[in-house]
Short mmCIF file of C-alpha atoms in Angstrom, two decimals:
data_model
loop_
_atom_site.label_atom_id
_atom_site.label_comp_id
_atom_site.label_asym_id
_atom_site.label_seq_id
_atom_site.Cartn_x
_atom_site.Cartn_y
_atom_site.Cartn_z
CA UNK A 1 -21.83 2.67 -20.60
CA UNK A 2 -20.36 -0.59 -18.45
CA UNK A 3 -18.47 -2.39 -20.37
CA UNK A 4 -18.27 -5.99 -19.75
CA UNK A 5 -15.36 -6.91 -21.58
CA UNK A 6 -13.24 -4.24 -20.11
CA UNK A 7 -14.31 -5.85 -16.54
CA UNK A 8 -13.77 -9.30 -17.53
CA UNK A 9 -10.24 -7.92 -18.56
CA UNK A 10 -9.96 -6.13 -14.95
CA UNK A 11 -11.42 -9.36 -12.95
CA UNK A 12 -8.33 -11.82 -15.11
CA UNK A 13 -5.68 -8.81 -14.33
CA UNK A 14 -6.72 -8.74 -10.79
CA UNK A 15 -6.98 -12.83 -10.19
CA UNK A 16 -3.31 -12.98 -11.89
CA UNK A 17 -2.25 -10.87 -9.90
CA UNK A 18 -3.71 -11.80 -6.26
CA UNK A 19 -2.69 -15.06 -6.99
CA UNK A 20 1.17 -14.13 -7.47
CA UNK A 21 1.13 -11.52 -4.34
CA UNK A 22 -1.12 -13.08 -1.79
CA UNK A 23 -0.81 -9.95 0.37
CA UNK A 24 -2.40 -7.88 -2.36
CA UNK A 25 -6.15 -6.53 -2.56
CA UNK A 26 -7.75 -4.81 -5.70
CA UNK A 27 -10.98 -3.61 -5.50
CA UNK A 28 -12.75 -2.21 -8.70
CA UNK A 29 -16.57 -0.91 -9.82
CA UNK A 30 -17.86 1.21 -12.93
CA UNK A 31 -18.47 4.23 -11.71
CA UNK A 32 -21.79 5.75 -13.95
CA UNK A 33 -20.61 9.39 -12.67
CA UNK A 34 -17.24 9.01 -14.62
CA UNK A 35 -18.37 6.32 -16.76
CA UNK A 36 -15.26 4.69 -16.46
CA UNK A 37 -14.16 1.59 -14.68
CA UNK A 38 -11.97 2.44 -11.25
CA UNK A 39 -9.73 0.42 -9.74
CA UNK A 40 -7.83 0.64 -6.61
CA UNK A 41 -4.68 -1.19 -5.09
CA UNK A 42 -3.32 -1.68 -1.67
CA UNK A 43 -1.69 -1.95 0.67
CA UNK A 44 0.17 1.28 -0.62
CA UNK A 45 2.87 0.49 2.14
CA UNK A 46 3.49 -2.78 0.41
CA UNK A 47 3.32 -2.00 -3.04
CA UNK A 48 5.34 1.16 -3.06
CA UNK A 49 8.46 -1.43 -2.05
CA UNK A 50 7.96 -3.66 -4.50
CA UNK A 51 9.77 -2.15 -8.17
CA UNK A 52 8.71 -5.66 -9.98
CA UNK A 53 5.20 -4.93 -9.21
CA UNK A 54 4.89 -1.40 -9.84
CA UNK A 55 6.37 -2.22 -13.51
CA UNK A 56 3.64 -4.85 -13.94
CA UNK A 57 1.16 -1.84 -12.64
CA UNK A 58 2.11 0.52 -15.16
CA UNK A 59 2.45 -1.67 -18.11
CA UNK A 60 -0.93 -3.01 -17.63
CA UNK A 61 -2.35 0.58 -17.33
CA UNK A 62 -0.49 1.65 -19.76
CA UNK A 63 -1.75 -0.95 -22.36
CA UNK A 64 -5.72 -0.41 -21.50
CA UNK A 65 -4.94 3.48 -22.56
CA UNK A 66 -3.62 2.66 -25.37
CA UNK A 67 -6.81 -0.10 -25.92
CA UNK A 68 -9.44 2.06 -24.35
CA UNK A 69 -8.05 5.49 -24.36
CA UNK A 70 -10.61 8.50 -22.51
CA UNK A 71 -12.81 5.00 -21.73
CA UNK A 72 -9.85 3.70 -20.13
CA UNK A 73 -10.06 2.52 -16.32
CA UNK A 74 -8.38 5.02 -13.51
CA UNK A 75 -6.38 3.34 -11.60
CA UNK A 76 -4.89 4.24 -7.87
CA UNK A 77 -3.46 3.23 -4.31
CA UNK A 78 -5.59 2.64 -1.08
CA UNK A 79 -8.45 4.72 -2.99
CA UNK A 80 -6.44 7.80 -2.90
CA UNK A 81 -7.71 9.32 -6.38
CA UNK A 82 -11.38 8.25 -5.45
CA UNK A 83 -13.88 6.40 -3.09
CA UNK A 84 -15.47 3.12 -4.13
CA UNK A 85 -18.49 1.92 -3.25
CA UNK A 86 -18.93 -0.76 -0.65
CA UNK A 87 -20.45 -3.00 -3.56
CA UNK A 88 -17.21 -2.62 -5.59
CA UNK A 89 -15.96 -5.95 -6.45
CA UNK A 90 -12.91 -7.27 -4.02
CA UNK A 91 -9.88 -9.42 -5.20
CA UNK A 92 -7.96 -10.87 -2.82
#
Protein backbone atom coordinates (compact mmCIF):
# COMPACT_ATOMS: atom_id res chain seq x y z
CA UNK A 1 0.00 0.00 0.00
CA UNK A 2 1.43 3.78 -1.03
CA UNK A 3 2.60 5.25 1.60
CA UNK A 4 2.44 8.90 1.78
CA UNK A 5 4.75 9.63 4.39
CA UNK A 6 7.47 7.56 2.96
CA UNK A 7 6.96 9.84 -0.37
CA UNK A 8 6.82 13.01 1.40
CA UNK A 9 10.20 11.74 2.93
CA UNK A 10 11.48 10.86 -0.79
CA UNK A 11 10.04 14.31 -2.39
CA UNK A 12 12.24 16.48 0.89
CA UNK A 13 15.38 13.96 0.16
CA UNK A 14 15.13 14.61 -3.47
CA UNK A 15 14.45 18.69 -3.27
CA UNK A 16 17.63 18.77 -0.76
CA UNK A 17 19.36 17.27 -2.83
CA UNK A 18 18.58 18.87 -6.44
CA UNK A 19 18.97 21.96 -4.85
CA UNK A 20 22.73 21.28 -3.67
CA UNK A 21 23.71 19.46 -7.18
CA UNK A 22 21.86 21.36 -9.82
CA UNK A 23 23.04 18.84 -12.43
CA UNK A 24 21.20 16.07 -10.63
CA UNK A 25 17.71 14.39 -11.60
CA UNK A 26 15.75 11.87 -9.34
CA UNK A 27 12.82 10.47 -10.53
CA UNK A 28 10.63 8.23 -8.19
CA UNK A 29 6.87 6.38 -8.29
CA UNK A 30 5.25 3.51 -6.06
CA UNK A 31 5.33 0.80 -7.97
CA UNK A 32 1.85 -1.47 -6.94
CA UNK A 33 3.76 -4.61 -8.60
CA UNK A 34 6.56 -4.39 -5.89
CA UNK A 35 4.65 -2.36 -3.58
CA UNK A 36 7.50 -0.44 -2.80
CA UNK A 37 8.52 3.06 -3.60
CA UNK A 38 11.48 3.21 -6.52
CA UNK A 39 13.69 5.70 -7.02
CA UNK A 40 16.22 6.37 -9.60
CA UNK A 41 19.34 8.77 -9.93
CA UNK A 42 21.31 10.14 -12.76
CA UNK A 43 23.34 11.08 -14.55
CA UNK A 44 25.31 7.82 -13.53
CA UNK A 45 28.39 9.44 -15.36
CA UNK A 46 28.19 12.27 -12.92
CA UNK A 47 27.40 10.72 -9.83
CA UNK A 48 29.79 7.82 -9.98
CA UNK A 49 32.66 10.84 -9.68
CA UNK A 50 31.36 12.40 -7.01
CA UNK A 51 32.55 10.25 -3.41
CA UNK A 52 30.67 13.15 -1.22
CA UNK A 53 27.52 12.31 -2.93
CA UNK A 54 27.58 8.72 -3.12
CA UNK A 55 28.12 8.81 0.88
CA UNK A 56 25.03 11.03 1.19
CA UNK A 57 23.31 8.19 -1.25
CA UNK A 58 24.03 5.41 0.90
CA UNK A 59 23.43 6.88 4.22
CA UNK A 60 20.08 8.01 3.24
CA UNK A 61 19.26 4.47 1.90
CA UNK A 62 20.69 3.03 4.43
CA UNK A 63 18.57 4.86 7.13
CA UNK A 64 14.99 4.19 5.27
CA UNK A 65 16.05 0.23 5.67
CA UNK A 66 16.62 0.51 8.82
CA UNK A 67 13.04 2.78 9.15
CA UNK A 68 11.12 0.81 6.60
CA UNK A 69 12.92 -2.39 6.25
CA UNK A 70 11.25 -5.11 3.28
CA UNK A 71 8.81 -1.74 2.73
CA UNK A 72 11.83 0.15 2.17
CA UNK A 73 12.27 2.15 -1.27
CA UNK A 74 14.83 0.51 -4.05
CA UNK A 75 16.94 2.74 -5.05
CA UNK A 76 19.29 2.84 -8.43
CA UNK A 77 21.29 4.76 -11.27
CA UNK A 78 19.83 5.88 -14.73
CA UNK A 79 16.94 3.18 -14.00
CA UNK A 80 19.32 0.39 -14.24
CA UNK A 81 17.56 -1.98 -11.54
CA UNK A 82 14.07 -1.06 -13.07
CA UNK A 83 11.89 1.06 -15.53
CA UNK A 84 9.68 3.87 -14.25
CA UNK A 85 6.78 4.96 -15.55
CA UNK A 86 6.54 8.12 -17.59
CA UNK A 87 4.15 9.49 -14.72
CA UNK A 88 6.91 8.95 -12.11
CA UNK A 89 7.48 12.09 -10.32
CA UNK A 90 10.76 14.19 -11.65
CA UNK A 91 13.16 16.27 -9.38
CA UNK A 92 15.32 18.39 -10.90
Amino acid sequence: MKDLEVERILRQYAEDLVSRYTWLTIRFEYSEKRSVYLVSYSPKCLISGNDTLINEMMEFEDRMDDVYGDDAPLFCEDERLFKLSPEAEVVR
